[in-house]
Tab-separated table of C-alpha atoms and ligand atoms in Angstrom:
chain	number	residue	atom	x	y	z
T	1	MET	CA	0.199	-14.154	5.392
T	2	LYS	CA	3.960	-13.678	5.271
T	3	TYR	CA	4.677	-14.653	1.691
T	4	PHE	CA	2.910	-14.934	-1.624
T	5	ASN	CA	4.971	-17.984	-2.605
T	6	PRO	CA	6.394	-19.360	0.656
T	7	GLU	CA	8.132	-22.346	-0.909
T	8	VAL	CA	10.169	-20.353	-3.409
T	9	GLU	CA	10.770	-17.281	-1.254
T	10	THR	CA	12.317	-19.415	1.490
T	11	LEU	CA	13.999	-22.038	-0.709
T	12	PRO	CA	17.387	-23.020	0.780
T	13	LEU	CA	20.217	-21.501	-1.231
T	14	ASP	CA	21.576	-24.789	-2.584
T	15	LYS	CA	18.122	-25.678	-3.898
T	16	LEU	CA	17.721	-22.192	-5.345
T	17	ARG	CA	21.046	-22.602	-7.199
T	18	GLN	CA	19.945	-25.972	-8.598
T	19	LEU	CA	16.741	-24.409	-9.832
T	20	GLN	CA	18.617	-21.497	-11.420
T	21	ASP	CA	21.212	-23.783	-13.025
T	22	GLY	CA	18.568	-25.964	-14.605
T	23	ARG	CA	16.635	-22.973	-15.857
T	24	LEU	CA	19.735	-21.352	-17.313
T	25	GLN	CA	20.732	-24.510	-19.211
T	26	LYS	CA	17.307	-24.653	-20.789
T	27	LEU	CA	17.387	-20.939	-21.568
T	28	ALA	CA	20.762	-21.178	-23.322
T	29	ALA	CA	19.538	-23.983	-25.583
T	30	TYR	CA	16.275	-22.136	-26.278
T	31	LEU	CA	17.930	-18.850	-27.189
T	32	TYR	CA	20.565	-20.504	-29.367
T	33	THR	CA	17.878	-22.020	-31.554
T	34	GLN	CA	15.322	-19.209	-31.370
T	35	VAL	CA	17.238	-15.923	-31.547
T	36	PRO	CA	19.777	-15.305	-34.342
T	37	PHE	CA	21.291	-12.438	-32.326
T	38	TYR	CA	22.409	-14.774	-29.534
T	39	ARG	CA	23.455	-17.567	-31.914
T	40	LYS	CA	25.724	-15.183	-33.785
T	41	GLN	CA	27.097	-13.586	-30.618
T	42	TRP	CA	27.899	-16.955	-29.025
T	43	ASP	CA	29.299	-18.435	-32.267
T	44	GLU	CA	31.685	-15.507	-32.471
T	45	ALA	CA	32.826	-16.258	-28.928
T	46	SER	CA	33.077	-20.007	-29.801
T	47	LEU	CA	30.491	-20.860	-27.178
T	48	ARG	CA	27.884	-23.609	-27.341
T	49	PRO	CA	24.796	-23.782	-25.121
T	50	SER	CA	26.324	-26.925	-23.551
T	51	ASP	CA	29.179	-24.764	-22.207
T	52	ILE	CA	26.642	-23.153	-19.875
T	53	ARG	CA	25.992	-25.662	-17.126
T	54	GLY	CA	24.860	-23.186	-14.520
T	55	VAL	CA	25.008	-19.655	-13.206
T	56	ASN	CA	28.722	-19.996	-12.451
T	57	ASP	CA	29.318	-20.156	-16.209
T	58	LEU	CA	27.394	-16.968	-16.923
T	59	TYR	CA	30.533	-14.834	-16.916
T	60	LYS	CA	31.547	-16.555	-20.182
T	61	LEU	CA	28.644	-15.002	-22.048
T	62	PRO	CA	28.754	-11.508	-23.547
T	63	PHE	CA	26.567	-8.739	-22.138
T	64	THR	CA	23.382	-7.614	-23.852
T	65	ARG	CA	23.101	-3.844	-23.909
T	66	LYS	CA	20.476	-1.276	-24.684
T	67	HIS	CA	22.012	-0.555	-28.104
T	68	HIS	CA	21.474	-4.223	-29.037
T	69	LEU	CA	17.767	-3.698	-28.383
T	70	ARG	CA	17.838	-0.546	-30.468
T	71	GLU	CA	19.670	-2.245	-33.342
T	72	ASN	CA	17.099	-5.035	-33.349
T	73	TYR	CA	14.108	-2.688	-33.068
T	74	PRO	CA	11.288	-3.451	-32.747
T	75	PHE	CA	10.992	-7.276	-32.457
T	76	GLY	CA	14.416	-8.650	-33.438
T	77	LEU	CA	15.255	-10.056	-29.994
T	78	PHE	CA	11.938	-11.874	-29.603
T	79	ALA	CA	12.327	-15.617	-29.140
T	80	MET	CA	8.816	-16.397	-30.371
T	81	PRO	CA	6.575	-15.109	-33.142
T	82	VAL	CA	4.992	-11.770	-32.245
T	83	ALA	CA	1.604	-13.375	-32.952
T	84	GLU	CA	2.150	-15.680	-29.960
T	85	THR	CA	2.782	-12.833	-27.530
T	86	ILE	CA	-0.173	-11.350	-25.700
T	87	ARG	CA	1.208	-7.929	-24.758
T	88	LEU	CA	3.813	-5.365	-25.739
T	89	HIS	CA	5.267	-2.621	-23.551
T	90	ALA	CA	7.843	0.022	-24.368
T	91	SER	CA	9.915	2.556	-22.546
T	92	SER	CA	10.892	5.805	-24.121
T	93	GLY	CA	14.595	6.324	-24.316
T	94	THR	CA	16.321	9.682	-24.256
T	95	THR	CA	17.214	9.205	-27.906
T	96	GLY	CA	14.909	8.187	-30.734
T	97	LYS	CA	13.034	4.931	-30.765
T	98	PRO	CA	11.562	3.287	-27.682
T	99	THR	CA	12.756	-0.007	-26.227
T	100	VAL	CA	10.136	-2.666	-26.956
T	101	VAL	CA	9.401	-5.722	-24.836
T	102	GLY	CA	6.976	-8.593	-25.463
T	103	TYR	CA	5.222	-11.033	-23.133
T	104	SER	CA	3.788	-14.495	-23.688
T	105	ARG	CA	0.858	-15.626	-21.555
T	106	LYS	CA	3.336	-17.426	-19.291
T	107	ASP	CA	5.434	-14.238	-19.020
T	108	ILE	CA	2.397	-12.241	-17.893
T	109	GLY	CA	1.822	-14.965	-15.274
T	110	ILE	CA	5.413	-14.552	-14.025
T	111	PHE	CA	5.085	-10.759	-14.073
T	112	SER	CA	1.889	-10.922	-12.004
T	113	GLU	CA	3.412	-13.392	-9.564
T	114	VAL	CA	6.572	-11.354	-8.878
T	115	VAL	CA	4.449	-8.231	-8.360
T	116	ALA	CA	2.147	-10.187	-6.016
T	117	ARG	CA	5.213	-11.351	-4.046
T	118	SER	CA	6.390	-7.734	-3.943
T	119	LEU	CA	3.016	-6.535	-2.701
T	120	VAL	CA	2.960	-9.076	0.133
T	121	ALA	CA	6.546	-8.122	1.060
T	122	SER	CA	5.334	-4.490	1.138
T	123	GLY	CA	2.666	-5.426	3.679
T	124	CYS	CA	-0.336	-5.809	1.342
T	125	ARG	CA	-2.910	-8.509	1.956
T	126	PRO	CA	-5.920	-9.797	-0.022
T	127	GLY	CA	-8.929	-7.588	0.566
T	128	MET	CA	-6.958	-4.354	0.836
T	129	LYS	CA	-7.578	-1.589	-1.680
T	130	LEU	CA	-4.668	-0.495	-3.872
T	131	GLN	CA	-4.766	2.992	-5.373
T	132	ASN	CA	-2.583	2.457	-8.419
T	133	ALA	CA	-1.116	5.828	-9.379
T	134	TYR	CA	1.526	4.478	-11.742
T	135	GLY	CA	0.883	5.417	-15.345
T	136	TYR	CA	-1.163	2.975	-17.419
T	137	GLY	CA	-0.035	2.523	-21.012
T	138	LEU	CA	3.195	1.486	-22.621
T	139	PHE	CA	4.949	2.116	-19.273
T	140	THR	CA	5.037	-1.145	-17.291
T	141	GLY	CA	4.199	0.462	-13.914
T	142	GLY	CA	0.409	0.746	-14.206
T	143	LEU	CA	-0.497	-2.621	-15.708
T	144	GLY	CA	2.281	-4.399	-13.779
T	145	LEU	CA	0.955	-3.369	-10.372
T	146	HIS	CA	-2.612	-3.850	-11.621
T	147	TYR	CA	-2.229	-7.526	-12.542
T	148	GLY	CA	-0.136	-8.283	-9.443
T	149	GLY	CA	-2.708	-6.630	-7.192
T	150	GLU	CA	-5.557	-8.586	-8.770
T	151	LEU	CA	-3.643	-11.866	-8.514
T	152	LEU	CA	-3.104	-11.249	-4.807
T	153	GLY	CA	-6.812	-10.558	-4.352
T	154	MET	CA	-6.551	-6.840	-3.680
T	155	THR	CA	-9.182	-4.401	-4.911
T	156	VAL	CA	-7.289	-2.403	-7.502
T	157	ILE	CA	-8.252	1.215	-8.186
T	158	PRO	CA	-6.748	1.900	-11.626
T	159	VAL	CA	-6.517	5.683	-11.380
T	160	SER	CA	-3.175	5.940	-13.294
T	161	GLY	CA	-0.624	8.739	-12.778
T	162	GLY	CA	-1.228	12.454	-12.286
T	163	MET	CA	-4.663	14.049	-11.781
T	164	THR	CA	-3.825	15.157	-8.273
T	165	GLU	CA	-7.346	16.368	-7.413
T	166	ARG	CA	-8.753	12.959	-8.266
T	167	GLN	CA	-6.012	11.135	-6.326
T	168	LEU	CA	-6.849	13.163	-3.213
T	169	LEU	CA	-10.577	12.604	-3.639
T	170	LEU	CA	-10.122	8.831	-3.952
T	171	LEU	CA	-7.731	8.709	-0.999
T	172	GLN	CA	-10.408	10.370	1.123
T	173	ASP	CA	-13.535	8.684	-0.232
T	174	PHE	CA	-12.457	5.172	-1.301
T	175	ARG	CA	-10.121	4.931	1.703
T	176	PRO	CA	-7.479	2.622	0.175
T	177	GLU	CA	-4.966	1.059	2.568
T	178	VAL	CA	-2.204	1.169	-0.050
T	179	ILE	CA	-1.049	3.592	-2.724
T	180	CYS	CA	1.658	3.038	-5.303
T	181	CYS	CA	3.341	5.797	-7.320
T	182	THR	CA	6.747	7.324	-8.004
T	183	PRO	CA	8.522	8.711	-4.919
T	184	SER	CA	8.543	12.224	-6.381
T	185	TYR	CA	4.784	12.024	-6.881
T	186	ALA	CA	4.335	10.779	-3.312
T	187	GLN	CA	6.248	13.903	-2.224
T	188	ARG	CA	3.852	15.973	-4.280
T	189	LEU	CA	0.805	14.263	-2.745
T	190	SER	CA	2.222	14.758	0.773
T	191	GLU	CA	2.577	18.469	0.091
T	192	GLU	CA	-0.878	18.786	-1.449
T	193	LEU	CA	-2.410	17.101	1.599
T	194	ALA	CA	-0.663	19.573	3.886
T	195	ALA	CA	-1.656	22.518	1.686
T	196	ARG	CA	-5.320	21.507	1.931
T	197	GLY	CA	-5.149	20.873	5.670
T	198	ILE	CA	-5.909	17.157	5.285
T	199	SER	CA	-4.082	15.305	8.039
T	200	PRO	CA	-2.830	11.749	7.476
T	201	GLU	CA	-5.118	10.579	10.311
T	202	GLN	CA	-8.120	11.441	8.156
T	203	LEU	CA	-6.951	8.872	5.589
T	204	ASN	CA	-6.870	5.093	5.743
T	205	VAL	CA	-3.679	4.644	3.732
T	206	HIS	CA	-0.841	2.928	5.634
T	207	THR	CA	1.547	1.821	2.898
T	208	ALA	CA	3.114	3.566	-0.108
T	209	ILE	CA	4.967	1.440	-2.647
T	210	LEU	CA	7.449	3.690	-4.376
T	211	GLY	CA	9.718	3.071	-7.347
T	212	ALA	CA	10.565	3.756	-10.995
T	213	GLU	CA	13.177	6.387	-10.063
T	214	PRO	CA	15.959	6.733	-7.475
T	215	TRP	CA	14.965	7.933	-4.006
T	216	THR	CA	16.610	8.268	-0.632
T	217	GLU	CA	15.939	8.007	3.090
T	218	ALA	CA	15.182	11.765	3.142
T	219	ILE	CA	12.250	11.208	0.797
T	220	ARG	CA	11.146	8.198	2.836
T	221	THR	CA	11.023	10.378	5.944
T	222	GLN	CA	9.067	13.129	4.167
T	223	VAL	CA	6.507	10.766	2.615
T	224	GLU	CA	6.058	8.656	5.761
T	225	ALA	CA	5.307	11.756	7.826
T	226	GLY	CA	3.316	13.557	5.134
T	227	MET	CA	1.010	10.665	4.239
T	228	GLY	CA	1.097	8.668	7.472
T	229	VAL	CA	2.441	5.560	5.724
T	230	LYS	CA	5.289	3.115	5.677
T	231	ALA	CA	7.093	3.716	2.383
T	232	VAL	CA	8.671	0.675	0.721
T	233	ASN	CA	10.791	0.358	-2.377
T	234	ILE	CA	9.832	-1.476	-5.553
T	235	TYR	CA	12.375	-1.794	-8.346
T	236	GLY	CA	12.272	-3.040	-11.893
T	237	LEU	CA	12.805	-2.248	-15.528
T	238	SER	CA	10.768	-3.003	-18.609
T	239	GLU	CA	13.525	-4.940	-20.361
T	240	ILE	CA	13.625	-7.488	-17.519
T	241	ILE	CA	9.835	-7.554	-16.911
T	242	GLY	CA	8.731	-4.240	-15.327
T	243	PRO	CA	8.164	-3.476	-11.627
T	244	GLY	CA	8.673	-6.391	-9.231
T	245	VAL	CA	12.206	-7.441	-10.108
T	246	SER	CA	12.947	-6.669	-6.464
T	247	ASN	CA	11.102	-5.288	-3.458
T	248	GLU	CA	11.742	-4.249	0.120
T	249	ASP	CA	10.104	-6.087	2.987
T	250	TYR	CA	8.130	-3.610	5.098
T	251	GLU	CA	9.583	-5.025	8.312
T	252	GLU	CA	13.143	-4.723	6.963
T	253	ARG	CA	12.840	-1.262	5.439
T	254	GLY	CA	16.187	0.373	4.747
T	255	THR	CA	18.147	-2.890	4.485
T	256	GLY	CA	17.702	-3.480	0.761
T	257	SER	CA	15.208	-5.099	-1.604
T	258	TYR	CA	14.828	-8.829	-2.197
T	259	ILE	CA	15.533	-9.789	-5.808
T	260	TRP	CA	13.213	-12.578	-7.006
T	261	GLU	CA	16.253	-14.466	-8.169
T	262	ASP	CA	14.475	-17.664	-9.169
T	263	HIS	CA	13.354	-15.582	-12.198
T	264	PHE	CA	15.946	-12.806	-12.491
T	265	PHE	CA	19.551	-13.770	-11.834
T	266	PRO	CA	21.572	-10.714	-10.771
T	267	GLU	CA	25.259	-9.873	-11.066
T	268	VAL	CA	27.098	-6.679	-10.208
T	269	VAL	CA	30.015	-5.902	-12.498
T	270	ASP	CA	32.684	-3.235	-12.800
T	271	LYS	CA	31.307	-0.429	-14.944
T	272	ASP	CA	34.551	-0.074	-16.918
T	273	THR	CA	35.869	-3.631	-17.217
T	274	GLY	CA	32.664	-5.683	-16.919
T	275	GLU	CA	34.403	-7.986	-14.415
T	276	PRO	CA	32.010	-9.524	-11.858
T	277	LEU	CA	32.394	-7.860	-8.448
T	278	PRO	CA	32.177	-9.544	-5.047
T	279	GLU	CA	29.085	-9.242	-2.827
T	280	GLY	CA	28.613	-5.796	-1.352
T	281	GLU	CA	30.673	-3.867	-3.913
T	282	TYR	CA	29.102	-1.151	-6.017
T	283	GLY	CA	28.916	-1.574	-9.761
T	284	VAL	CA	26.498	-2.013	-12.649
T	285	LEU	CA	23.567	-4.326	-12.046
T	286	VAL	CA	23.218	-7.019	-14.719
T	287	PHE	CA	20.282	-9.431	-15.028
T	288	THR	CA	19.618	-12.694	-16.805
T	289	THR	CA	15.947	-13.592	-17.073
T	290	LEU	CA	15.753	-17.319	-16.308
T	291	THR	CA	12.153	-18.082	-17.189
T	292	LYS	CA	10.798	-15.599	-19.702
T	293	GLU	CA	9.632	-16.907	-23.087
T	294	ALA	CA	8.884	-14.003	-25.405
T	295	MET	CA	11.981	-11.892	-24.913
T	296	PRO	CA	14.471	-13.382	-22.476
T	297	LEU	CA	17.642	-11.369	-21.946
T	298	VAL	CA	21.076	-12.697	-21.083
T	299	ARG	CA	23.361	-10.579	-18.905
T	300	TYR	CA	21.410	-7.399	-19.592
T	301	TRP	CA	23.420	-4.320	-18.649
T	302	THR	CA	20.883	-2.198	-16.711
T	303	ASN	CA	23.221	0.764	-16.232
T	304	ASP	CA	21.887	1.025	-12.647
T	305	ILE	CA	24.557	1.351	-9.985
T	306	THR	CA	24.089	-0.624	-6.769
T	307	SER	CA	25.446	-3.564	-4.750
T	308	ILE	CA	23.968	-7.002	-3.992
T	309	TYR	CA	24.424	-9.067	-0.833
T	310	TYR	CA	22.977	-11.979	1.125
T	311	GLU	CA	21.691	-10.916	4.511
T	312	HIS	CA	20.837	-14.374	5.785
T	313	SER	CA	17.555	-12.950	6.982
T	314	GLU	CA	15.136	-15.160	8.832
T	315	LYS	CA	12.418	-14.277	6.409
T	316	ARG	CA	13.651	-15.048	2.899
T	317	THR	CA	16.663	-16.665	1.282
T	318	HIS	CA	16.868	-14.459	-1.826
T	319	ILE	CA	19.683	-11.962	-2.347
T	320	LYS	CA	19.110	-8.260	-1.637
T	321	MET	CA	20.110	-5.161	-3.573
T	322	GLY	CA	20.815	-1.775	-2.027
T	323	PRO	CA	19.191	1.432	-3.241
T	324	ILE	CA	20.080	2.511	-6.760
T	325	ARG	CA	22.663	5.269	-6.576
T	326	GLY	CA	21.791	6.365	-10.059
T	327	ARG	CA	22.191	5.231	-13.613
T	328	ALA	CA	25.703	5.095	-14.979
T	329	ASP	CA	24.586	7.562	-17.654
T	330	ASP	CA	23.107	9.975	-15.071
T	331	MET	CA	26.488	10.319	-13.474
T	332	LEU	CA	27.703	13.860	-13.831
T	333	ILE	CA	31.387	14.535	-14.227
T	334	ILE	CA	32.043	18.025	-12.981
T	335	ARG	CA	35.611	19.248	-13.111
T	336	GLY	CA	36.751	15.635	-12.968
T	337	VAL	CA	34.608	14.692	-9.961
T	338	ASN	CA	32.028	11.939	-10.484
T	339	LEU	CA	28.702	12.706	-8.943
T	340	PHE	CA	25.259	11.144	-8.735
T	341	PRO	CA	22.397	13.562	-7.996
T	342	THR	CA	21.344	11.442	-4.999
T	343	GLN	CA	24.658	12.288	-3.295
T	344	VAL	CA	23.500	15.898	-3.027
T	345	GLU	CA	20.178	14.696	-1.648
T	346	ASP	CA	22.058	12.703	0.979
T	347	VAL	CA	23.779	15.879	2.194
T	348	ILE	CA	20.556	17.896	2.197
T	349	LYS	CA	18.806	15.368	4.437
T	350	ASP	CA	21.127	16.261	7.337
T	351	PHE	CA	19.733	19.812	7.423
T	352	ASN	CA	16.321	19.751	9.006
T	353	GLN	CA	15.565	23.301	7.870
T	354	LEU	CA	15.572	22.052	4.235
T	355	MET	CA	13.075	20.053	2.194
T	356	PRO	CA	14.268	17.035	0.159
T	357	SER	CA	13.301	19.035	-2.941
T	358	TYR	CA	16.204	20.204	-4.993
T	359	GLN	CA	17.338	20.808	-8.525
T	360	LEU	CA	20.851	20.556	-9.922
T	361	ILE	CA	21.750	22.904	-12.718
T	362	VAL	CA	24.762	22.044	-14.828
T	363	SER	CA	26.181	24.696	-17.104
T	364	ARG	CA	29.345	25.405	-18.984
T	365	ASP	CA	31.346	28.412	-18.084
T	366	GLY	CA	34.034	28.713	-20.759
T	367	ALA	CA	35.816	25.362	-20.722
T	368	MET	CA	34.656	24.487	-17.216
T	369	ASP	CA	31.483	22.740	-16.193
T	370	SER	CA	29.854	24.185	-13.166
T	371	LEU	CA	27.110	22.980	-10.920
T	372	ALA	CA	24.532	24.958	-9.031
T	373	VAL	CA	21.994	23.596	-6.605
T	374	LYS	CA	18.619	25.056	-5.725
T	375	VAL	CA	17.096	23.769	-2.538
T	376	GLU	CA	13.864	24.625	-0.750
T	377	VAL	CA	13.739	25.964	2.793
T	378	LYS	CA	10.913	24.601	4.946
T	379	GLU	CA	7.807	26.720	5.333
T	380	ASP	CA	7.942	26.916	9.148
T	381	VAL	CA	11.558	28.129	9.066
T	382	LEU	CA	10.629	30.991	6.736
T	383	ARG	CA	7.546	31.828	8.756
T	384	ALA	CA	9.577	32.042	11.967
T	385	LEU	CA	11.931	34.474	10.232
T	386	GLY	CA	9.078	36.705	9.071
T	387	ARG	CA	9.174	35.573	5.436
T	388	PRO	CA	12.469	37.075	4.270
T	389	ASN	CA	13.061	37.729	0.589
T	390	LEU	CA	15.202	34.810	-0.601
T	391	GLN	CA	16.123	36.493	-3.838
T	392	GLN	CA	18.774	38.694	-2.313
T	393	PRO	CA	22.473	37.706	-2.315
T	394	PRO	CA	23.403	35.214	0.445
T	395	ALA	CA	25.297	37.903	2.370
T	396	ALA	CA	22.088	39.934	2.731
T	397	LEU	CA	20.003	37.024	4.068
T	398	PRO	CA	18.950	36.895	7.732
T	399	ASP	CA	21.642	35.378	9.988
T	400	ALA	CA	19.940	32.000	10.340
T	401	LEU	CA	19.741	31.532	6.570
T	402	ARG	CA	23.230	32.880	5.935
T	403	THR	CA	24.576	30.319	8.383
T	404	LEU	CA	22.512	27.568	6.771
T	405	HIS	CA	23.737	28.576	3.313
T	406	GLY	CA	27.373	28.508	4.446
T	407	ALA	CA	27.032	25.211	6.315
T	408	LEU	CA	25.396	23.495	3.333
T	409	GLY	CA	28.137	24.686	0.977
T	410	ARG	CA	30.840	23.422	3.342
T	411	LYS	CA	29.145	20.049	3.834
T	412	ILE	CA	28.787	19.548	0.068
T	413	LYS	CA	32.422	20.489	-0.489
T	414	GLU	CA	33.500	18.154	2.312
T	415	SER	CA	31.488	15.103	1.294
T	416	ILE	CA	31.400	15.424	-2.493
T	417	GLY	CA	34.532	17.432	-3.133
T	418	LEU	CA	32.902	20.149	-5.225
T	419	THR	CA	32.121	23.778	-4.692
T	420	MET	CA	28.561	24.469	-5.790
T	421	ALA	CA	26.659	27.693	-6.079
T	422	ILE	CA	23.743	27.287	-3.697
T	423	THR	CA	20.445	29.106	-3.894
T	424	LEU	CA	17.888	28.781	-1.132
T	425	VAL	CA	14.381	29.013	-2.530
T	426	GLU	CA	10.766	29.110	-1.364
T	427	PRO	CA	9.030	25.789	-0.670
T	428	GLY	CA	7.087	24.673	-3.712
T	429	SER	CA	9.171	26.656	-6.215
T	430	ILE	CA	11.089	23.691	-7.662
T	431	PRO	CA	9.233	21.622	-10.299
T	432	ARG	CA	7.208	18.742	-8.836
T	433	SER	CA	6.297	15.391	-10.347
T	434	GLU	CA	3.227	15.527	-12.558
T	435	GLY	CA	2.612	11.862	-11.811
T	436	GLY	CA	5.555	10.154	-13.471
T	437	LYS	CA	9.323	10.183	-13.152
T	438	LEU	CA	10.939	13.468	-12.159
T	439	ASN	CA	14.258	14.682	-13.542
T	440	ARG	CA	16.112	16.588	-10.852
T	441	VAL	CA	18.938	17.674	-13.137
T	442	LEU	CA	18.697	20.573	-15.538
T	443	ASP	CA	21.612	20.229	-17.941
T	444	LEU	CA	22.042	23.516	-19.753
T	445	ARG	CA	25.100	22.152	-21.596
T	446	LYS	CA	22.873	19.880	-23.675
T	447	SER	CA	20.517	22.596	-24.847
T	448	ARG	CA	23.397	24.682	-26.174
T	449	ASN	CA	25.028	22.229	-28.569
K	501	DLL	O1	10.366	2.117	-14.104
K	501	DLL	C1	9.441	-0.090	-13.909
K	501	DLL	C2	8.850	0.272	-12.604
K	501	DLL	C3	7.547	0.743	-12.528
K	501	DLL	C4	9.563	0.087	-11.432
K	501	DLL	C5	6.981	1.040	-11.309
K	501	DLL	C6	8.998	0.373	-10.209
K	501	DLL	C7	7.718	0.851	-10.156
K	501	DLL	P1	11.433	1.576	-16.847
K	501	DLL	O2	10.553	2.707	-17.234
K	501	DLL	O3	11.920	0.656	-17.888
K	501	DLL	O4	10.699	0.639	-15.821
K	501	DLL	O5	12.644	2.217	-16.069
K	501	DLL	C8	13.597	1.396	-15.456
K	501	DLL	O6	14.002	3.049	-13.715
K	501	DLL	O7	16.615	0.883	-14.811
K	501	DLL	C9	16.097	2.356	-12.915
K	501	DLL	O8	17.050	3.236	-13.478
K	501	DLL	C10	14.841	3.141	-12.576
K	501	DLL	N1	14.172	2.548	-11.419
K	501	DLL	C11	13.111	1.724	-11.394
K	501	DLL	N2	12.771	1.427	-10.107
K	501	DLL	C12	13.658	2.074	-9.312
K	501	DLL	C13	13.852	2.173	-7.907
K	501	DLL	C14	10.203	1.021	-14.587
K	501	DLL	N3	13.053	1.576	-7.031
K	501	DLL	C15	14.614	2.232	-14.717
K	501	DLL	N4	14.897	2.918	-7.463
K	501	DLL	C16	15.605	1.374	-13.969
K	501	DLL	C17	15.714	3.548	-8.331
K	501	DLL	C18	14.549	2.782	-10.148
K	501	DLL	N5	15.574	3.505	-9.648
């Protein structure tokens, strides 16, 4: 089994465009009659649904942004009566009220299908057991993977997030072939396995499907070695449907994730001007849902920074997206330099004495913002040095660590352009994921004002 939906996943591009164009025309007419928000927005721009003949006309339409969802809280953007939906999900924002999304029965069918496609791309097959360690509840991760796994014919183990002891017990006793969770939680599980002396060979798990937060090749390497798996990326957001908007193919790991573009039409636009960018350029990812009924979104501004490109792969025709560099609102501006936390992670991965476990601490020193980074040294390195005390000033550290400290500082300065105070710390001393998304930035500026 190569595909869940072979016909659609390999549809020639011209046919895929025709399908998208037809779906978009229908969507425009539907939204104009069903959702006052869109009618008003398009009237103000003197646009009629008939002006939208296909995806090439999308640029004419205004963006929908998170604040529009907030202003229409909770159900104002629904295109059908709430009584006709069969499920609600919500994601908690950093400020105030959650973002609410609704699903019709058909929408849940689409959701399950795109997750099933994602699972097959990840290497899952009917009959395999899936330990689902994404949180169940208002978060779309748990139920999204659950329904997709069942549709594919997997045996789903609905353990939910956290409860590390139980996760380890089930991994050993139920012997699932596949686990899905956040990448930071997979790091945590890898470390717990090592701490208990459980080697990956004692487990049956061969695939980890990781998403819901940004991650890098360094984390892939750590999790693949620590759990004895192939780690693949799953991406999505509740507003668009949940997990399964795009997914990596396990045989093409590292080359980007296929976007199921027959349902979710992607654009990448300039984060300041909103102008569409050519293939391969980095900008904000924007999606139009082509088939959803309960709460379709037009040109939804995800705030995620990435690029999209056709690879002309033998396997599928759909467009790919690269890894998410970060969210536009996670971007730190330190003394005028723009920085995504994952850029620091990218530097750390080149030092094999360090773990991909770090924390960035932003503080304000007078009028200047400053950035410090804490990063963990690997256990075997410390053991070989006779467990030195890391709490002394860098100059007093053993030679090997002093050199490492200096080299890391220089590499960060060279590749990011910032001087950062670096502290080397013991493995395990930086907060780990408790089962959900992990925030690697501690912003002390926010707590002060
Ligand atoms: O995180 C849906 C999901 C669940 C995806 C399970 C994958 C697995 P939200 O809580 O609405 O939905 O958060 C969406 O999380 O806009 C990205 O910023 C981030 N995100 C999700 N997947 C990835 C990924 C779920 N693979 C937000 N890489 C998105 C990087 C991701 N960031």
